[in-house]
Tab-separated table of C-alpha atoms in Angstrom:
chain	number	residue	atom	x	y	z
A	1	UNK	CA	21.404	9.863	-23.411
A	2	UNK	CA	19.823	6.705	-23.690
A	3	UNK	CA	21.052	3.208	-22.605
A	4	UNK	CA	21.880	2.015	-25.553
A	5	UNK	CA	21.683	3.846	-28.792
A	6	UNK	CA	21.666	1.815	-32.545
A	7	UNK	CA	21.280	3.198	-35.872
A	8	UNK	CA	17.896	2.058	-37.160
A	9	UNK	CA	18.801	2.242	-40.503
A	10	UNK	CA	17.606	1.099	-43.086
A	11	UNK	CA	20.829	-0.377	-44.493
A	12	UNK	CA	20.770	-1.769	-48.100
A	13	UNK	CA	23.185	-3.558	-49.206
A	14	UNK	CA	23.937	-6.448	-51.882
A	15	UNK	CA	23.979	-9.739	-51.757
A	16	UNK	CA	27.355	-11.030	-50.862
A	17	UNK	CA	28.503	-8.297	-49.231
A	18	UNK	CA	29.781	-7.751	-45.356
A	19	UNK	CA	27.545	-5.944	-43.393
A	20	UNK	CA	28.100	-4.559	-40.315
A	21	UNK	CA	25.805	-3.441	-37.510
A	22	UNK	CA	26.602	-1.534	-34.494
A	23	UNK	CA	25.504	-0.426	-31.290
A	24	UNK	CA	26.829	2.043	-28.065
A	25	UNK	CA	25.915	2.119	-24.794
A	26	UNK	CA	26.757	4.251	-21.618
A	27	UNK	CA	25.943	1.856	-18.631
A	28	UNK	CA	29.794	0.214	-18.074
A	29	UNK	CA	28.411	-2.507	-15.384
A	30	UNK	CA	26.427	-4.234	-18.920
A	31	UNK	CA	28.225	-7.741	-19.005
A	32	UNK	CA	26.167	-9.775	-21.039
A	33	UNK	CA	25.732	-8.753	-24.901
A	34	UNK	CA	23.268	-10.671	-27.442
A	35	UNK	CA	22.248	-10.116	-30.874
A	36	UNK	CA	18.562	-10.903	-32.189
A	37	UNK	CA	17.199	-11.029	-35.316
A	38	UNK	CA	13.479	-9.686	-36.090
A	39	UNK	CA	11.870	-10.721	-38.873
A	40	UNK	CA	8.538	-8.419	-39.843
A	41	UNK	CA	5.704	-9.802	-37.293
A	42	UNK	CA	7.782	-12.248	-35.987
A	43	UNK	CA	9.612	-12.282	-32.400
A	44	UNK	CA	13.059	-11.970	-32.038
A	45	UNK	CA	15.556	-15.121	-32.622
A	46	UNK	CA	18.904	-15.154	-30.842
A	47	UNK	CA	21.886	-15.062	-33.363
A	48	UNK	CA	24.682	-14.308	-31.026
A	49	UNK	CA	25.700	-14.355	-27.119
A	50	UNK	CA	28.519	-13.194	-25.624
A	51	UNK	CA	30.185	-12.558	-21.945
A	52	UNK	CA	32.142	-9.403	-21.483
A	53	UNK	CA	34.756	-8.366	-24.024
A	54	UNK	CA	36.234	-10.194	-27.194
A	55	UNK	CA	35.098	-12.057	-30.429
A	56	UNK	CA	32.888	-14.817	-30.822
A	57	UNK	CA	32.232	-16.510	-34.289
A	58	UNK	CA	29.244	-18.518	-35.447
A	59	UNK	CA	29.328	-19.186	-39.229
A	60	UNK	CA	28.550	-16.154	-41.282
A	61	UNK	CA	28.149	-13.934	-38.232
A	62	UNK	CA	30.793	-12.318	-35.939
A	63	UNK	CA	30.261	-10.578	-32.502
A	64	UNK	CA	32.727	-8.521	-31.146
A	65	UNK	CA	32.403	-6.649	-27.454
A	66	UNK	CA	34.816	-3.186	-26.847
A	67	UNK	CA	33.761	-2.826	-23.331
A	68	UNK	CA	36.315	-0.085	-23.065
A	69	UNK	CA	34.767	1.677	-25.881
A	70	UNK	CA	31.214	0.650	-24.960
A	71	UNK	CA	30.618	-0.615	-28.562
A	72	UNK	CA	29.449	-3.455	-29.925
A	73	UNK	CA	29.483	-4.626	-33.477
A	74	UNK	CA	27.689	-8.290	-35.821
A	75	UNK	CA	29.492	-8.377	-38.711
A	76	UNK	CA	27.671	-10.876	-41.439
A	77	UNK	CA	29.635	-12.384	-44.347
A	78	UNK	CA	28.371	-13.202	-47.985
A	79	UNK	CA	25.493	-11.683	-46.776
A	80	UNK	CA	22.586	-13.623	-48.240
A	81	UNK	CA	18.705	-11.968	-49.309
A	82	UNK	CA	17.247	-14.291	-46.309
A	83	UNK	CA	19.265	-11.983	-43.859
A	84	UNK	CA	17.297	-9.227	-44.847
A	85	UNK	CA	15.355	-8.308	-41.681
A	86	UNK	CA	15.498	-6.483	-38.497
A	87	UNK	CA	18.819	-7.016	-35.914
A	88	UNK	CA	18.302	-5.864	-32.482
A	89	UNK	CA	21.457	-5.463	-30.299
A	90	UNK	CA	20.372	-6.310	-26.467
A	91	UNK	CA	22.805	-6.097	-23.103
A	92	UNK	CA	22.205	-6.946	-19.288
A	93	UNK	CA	23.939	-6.330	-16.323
A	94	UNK	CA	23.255	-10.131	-14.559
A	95	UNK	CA	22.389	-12.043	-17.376
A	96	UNK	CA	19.006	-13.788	-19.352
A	97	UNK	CA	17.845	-14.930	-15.850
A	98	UNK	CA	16.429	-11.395	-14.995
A	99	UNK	CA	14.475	-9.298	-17.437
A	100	UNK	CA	16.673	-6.249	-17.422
A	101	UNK	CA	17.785	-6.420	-21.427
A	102	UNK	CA	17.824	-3.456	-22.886
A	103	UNK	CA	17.130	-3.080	-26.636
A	104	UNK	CA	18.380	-1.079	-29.078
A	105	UNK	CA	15.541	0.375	-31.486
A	106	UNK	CA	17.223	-2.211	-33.830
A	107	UNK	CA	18.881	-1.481	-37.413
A	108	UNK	CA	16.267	-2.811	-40.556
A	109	UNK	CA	18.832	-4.450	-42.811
A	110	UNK	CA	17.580	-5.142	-46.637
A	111	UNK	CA	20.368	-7.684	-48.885
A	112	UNK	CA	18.929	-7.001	-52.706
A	113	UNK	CA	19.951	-10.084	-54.600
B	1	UNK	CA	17.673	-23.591	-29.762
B	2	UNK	CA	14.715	-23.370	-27.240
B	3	UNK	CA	11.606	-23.015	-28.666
B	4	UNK	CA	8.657	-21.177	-27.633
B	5	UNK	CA	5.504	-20.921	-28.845
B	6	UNK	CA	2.355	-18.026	-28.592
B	7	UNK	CA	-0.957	-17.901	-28.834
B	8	UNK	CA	-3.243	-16.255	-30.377
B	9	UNK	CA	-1.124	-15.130	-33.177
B	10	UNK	CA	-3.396	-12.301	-33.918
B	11	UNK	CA	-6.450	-11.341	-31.847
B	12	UNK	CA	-8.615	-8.480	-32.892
B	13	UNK	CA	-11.362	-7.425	-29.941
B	14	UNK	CA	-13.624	-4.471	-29.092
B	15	UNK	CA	-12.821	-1.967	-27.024
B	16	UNK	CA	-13.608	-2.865	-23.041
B	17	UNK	CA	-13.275	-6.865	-23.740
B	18	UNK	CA	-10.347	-8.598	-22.136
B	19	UNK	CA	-7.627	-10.855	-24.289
B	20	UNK	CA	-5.380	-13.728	-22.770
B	21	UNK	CA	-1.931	-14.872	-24.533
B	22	UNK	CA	-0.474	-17.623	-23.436
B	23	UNK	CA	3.421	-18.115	-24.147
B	24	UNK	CA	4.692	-21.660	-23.554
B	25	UNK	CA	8.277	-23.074	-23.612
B	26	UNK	CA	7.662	-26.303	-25.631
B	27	UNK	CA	11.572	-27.757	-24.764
B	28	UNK	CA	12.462	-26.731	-21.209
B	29	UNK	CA	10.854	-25.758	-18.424
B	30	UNK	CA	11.382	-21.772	-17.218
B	31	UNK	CA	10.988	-20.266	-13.920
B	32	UNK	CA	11.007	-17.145	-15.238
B	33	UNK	CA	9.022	-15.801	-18.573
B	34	UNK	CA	8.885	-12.300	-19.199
B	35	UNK	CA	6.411	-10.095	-21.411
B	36	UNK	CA	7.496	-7.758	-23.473
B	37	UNK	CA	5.464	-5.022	-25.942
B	38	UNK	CA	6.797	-3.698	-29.107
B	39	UNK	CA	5.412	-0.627	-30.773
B	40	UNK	CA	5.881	0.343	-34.467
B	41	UNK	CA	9.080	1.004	-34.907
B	42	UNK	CA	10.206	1.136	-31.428
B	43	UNK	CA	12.702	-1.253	-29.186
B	44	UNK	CA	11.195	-3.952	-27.003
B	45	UNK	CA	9.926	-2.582	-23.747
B	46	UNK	CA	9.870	-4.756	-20.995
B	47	UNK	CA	6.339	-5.163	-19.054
B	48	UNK	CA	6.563	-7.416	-16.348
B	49	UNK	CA	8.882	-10.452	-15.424
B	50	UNK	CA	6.396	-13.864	-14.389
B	51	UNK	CA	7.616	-16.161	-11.957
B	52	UNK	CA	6.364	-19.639	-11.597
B	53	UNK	CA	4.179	-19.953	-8.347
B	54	UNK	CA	4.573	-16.712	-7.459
B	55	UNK	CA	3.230	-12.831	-8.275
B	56	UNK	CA	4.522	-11.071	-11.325
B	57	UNK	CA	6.751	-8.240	-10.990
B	58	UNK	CA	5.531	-5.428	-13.521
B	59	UNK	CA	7.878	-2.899	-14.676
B	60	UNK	CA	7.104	0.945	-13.324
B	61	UNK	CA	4.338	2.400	-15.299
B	62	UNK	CA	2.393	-0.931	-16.103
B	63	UNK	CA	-0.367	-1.342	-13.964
B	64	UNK	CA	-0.869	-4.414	-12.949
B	65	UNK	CA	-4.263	-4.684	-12.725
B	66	UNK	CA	-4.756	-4.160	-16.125
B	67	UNK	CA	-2.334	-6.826	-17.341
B	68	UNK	CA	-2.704	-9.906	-15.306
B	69	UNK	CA	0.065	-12.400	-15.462
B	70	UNK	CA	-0.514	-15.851	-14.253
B	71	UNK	CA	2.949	-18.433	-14.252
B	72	UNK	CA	0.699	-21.498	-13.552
B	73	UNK	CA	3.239	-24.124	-13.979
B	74	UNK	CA	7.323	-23.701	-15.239
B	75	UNK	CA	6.031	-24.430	-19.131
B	76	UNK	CA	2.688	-21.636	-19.009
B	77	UNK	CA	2.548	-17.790	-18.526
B	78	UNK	CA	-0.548	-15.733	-19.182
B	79	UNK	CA	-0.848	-12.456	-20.176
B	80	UNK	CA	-4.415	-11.109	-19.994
B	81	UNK	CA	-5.405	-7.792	-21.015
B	82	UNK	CA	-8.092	-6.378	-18.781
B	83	UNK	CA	-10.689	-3.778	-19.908
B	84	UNK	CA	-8.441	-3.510	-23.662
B	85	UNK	CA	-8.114	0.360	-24.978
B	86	UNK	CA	-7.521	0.957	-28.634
B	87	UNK	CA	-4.062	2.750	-26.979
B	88	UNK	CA	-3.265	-0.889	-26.233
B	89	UNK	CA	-3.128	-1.902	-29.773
B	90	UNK	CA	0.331	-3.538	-30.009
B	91	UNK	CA	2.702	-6.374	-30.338
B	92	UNK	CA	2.736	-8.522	-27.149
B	93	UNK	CA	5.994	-10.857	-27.293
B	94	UNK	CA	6.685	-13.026	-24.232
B	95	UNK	CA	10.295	-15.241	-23.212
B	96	UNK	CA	11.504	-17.708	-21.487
B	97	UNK	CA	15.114	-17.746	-19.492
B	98	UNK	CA	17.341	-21.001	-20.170
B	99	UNK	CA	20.366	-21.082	-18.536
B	100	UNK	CA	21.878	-18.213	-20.284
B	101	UNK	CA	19.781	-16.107	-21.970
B	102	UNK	CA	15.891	-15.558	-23.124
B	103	UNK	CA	14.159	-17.390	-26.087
B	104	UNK	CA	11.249	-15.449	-27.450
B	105	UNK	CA	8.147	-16.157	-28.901
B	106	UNK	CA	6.986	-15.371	-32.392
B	107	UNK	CA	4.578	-12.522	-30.832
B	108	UNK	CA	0.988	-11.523	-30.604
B	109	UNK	CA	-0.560	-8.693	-32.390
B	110	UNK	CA	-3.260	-7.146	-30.873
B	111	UNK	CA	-5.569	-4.883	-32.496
B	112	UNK	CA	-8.338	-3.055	-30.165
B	113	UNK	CA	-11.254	-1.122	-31.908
């Protein structure tokens, strides 16, 4: 079983609607959960952090941590053509100040207009 | 958010000639950079983490003489591929710890004939 498994899609969806994107993992020390977004030939940009369990809310785009489930979820409102684009899921055990984040292979997301 | 900034954006090279990417934090300074390669389709894969003033610490199964890193000063890391193979035809992205979390670059794509 891998560290941390995510569907990689592709998910199409239209514009406007709620998407969400979703990832499991089996290592119960992670602490630290982050969600990038890829855009084709581009590095990833950091959407959303978060520290242990809960919900964290940043505009259009939602985080929530289930530690006791070991799932994680980015939920994206009035989802917009311009969100159309690669979203990695990414954990640690100590945080961004050692390399150890482990990806997800990442879920391609397309919003048709 | 942080910015950092890679280049070459694109090298193409022979096979046997050596590349260098340089990944710079352009808004803080970082102790720690780490590189990172990305194959079609496939997750991030960490390579090695650079420390500032000190060796690199590569990732089991990269050798490290074939990917130099040099962490000359807390804004610079190098990256230079020794000897390239077409087999290390790939997407080279590097980041940068702040505080929290890592900032990545927008990537190099390197193409080996």
């Amino acid at each position: 079983q891998k560290e941390v498994e995510q569907d990689p899609g592709p998910l199409s969806v239209p514009e406007g609607a709620i998407v969400s994107l979703n990832c499991t993992y089996s290592n119960s020390a992670f602490q630290y959960f982050m969600w990038y977004r890829q855009y084709s030939r581009k590095g990833p940009e950091l959407l959303m952090y978060t520290y242990s369990s809960g919900n964290k809310e940043d505009g259009r785009f939602t985080a929530q941590v289930d530690k006791s489930s070991k799932y994680i979820s980015l939920f994206i409102r009035d989802s917009q053509p311009s969100d159309s684009a690669t979203y990695l899921c990414a954990m640690s055990v100590y945080g961004g100040s050692q390399g150890n984040l482990i990806f997800g292979k990442g879920t391609k997301l397309s919003v048709k207009p | 958010g942080a910015v950092v900034s890679q280049h070459p954006s694109r090298v193409i090279c022979k096979s046997g000639t050596s590349v260098k990417i340089e990944c710079r934090s352009l808004d803080f300074q970082a102790t720690t950079m780490f590189w990172y390669r990305q194959f079609p389709k496939q997750s991030l894969m960490l390579m090695a983490t650079s420390n500032e003033g000190s060796k690199a610490t590569y990732e089991q199964g990269v050798e490290k003489d074939k990917f130099l890193i040099n962490h000359a000063s807390l804004t610079l890391s190098t990256l230079t591929v020794t000897s390239a193979h077409p087999e290390d035809s790939s997407f080279y992205i590097c980041s940068a710890h702040n505080q929290e979390t890592q900032y990545f670059g927008p990537g190099t794509r390197l193409l080996v004939l």
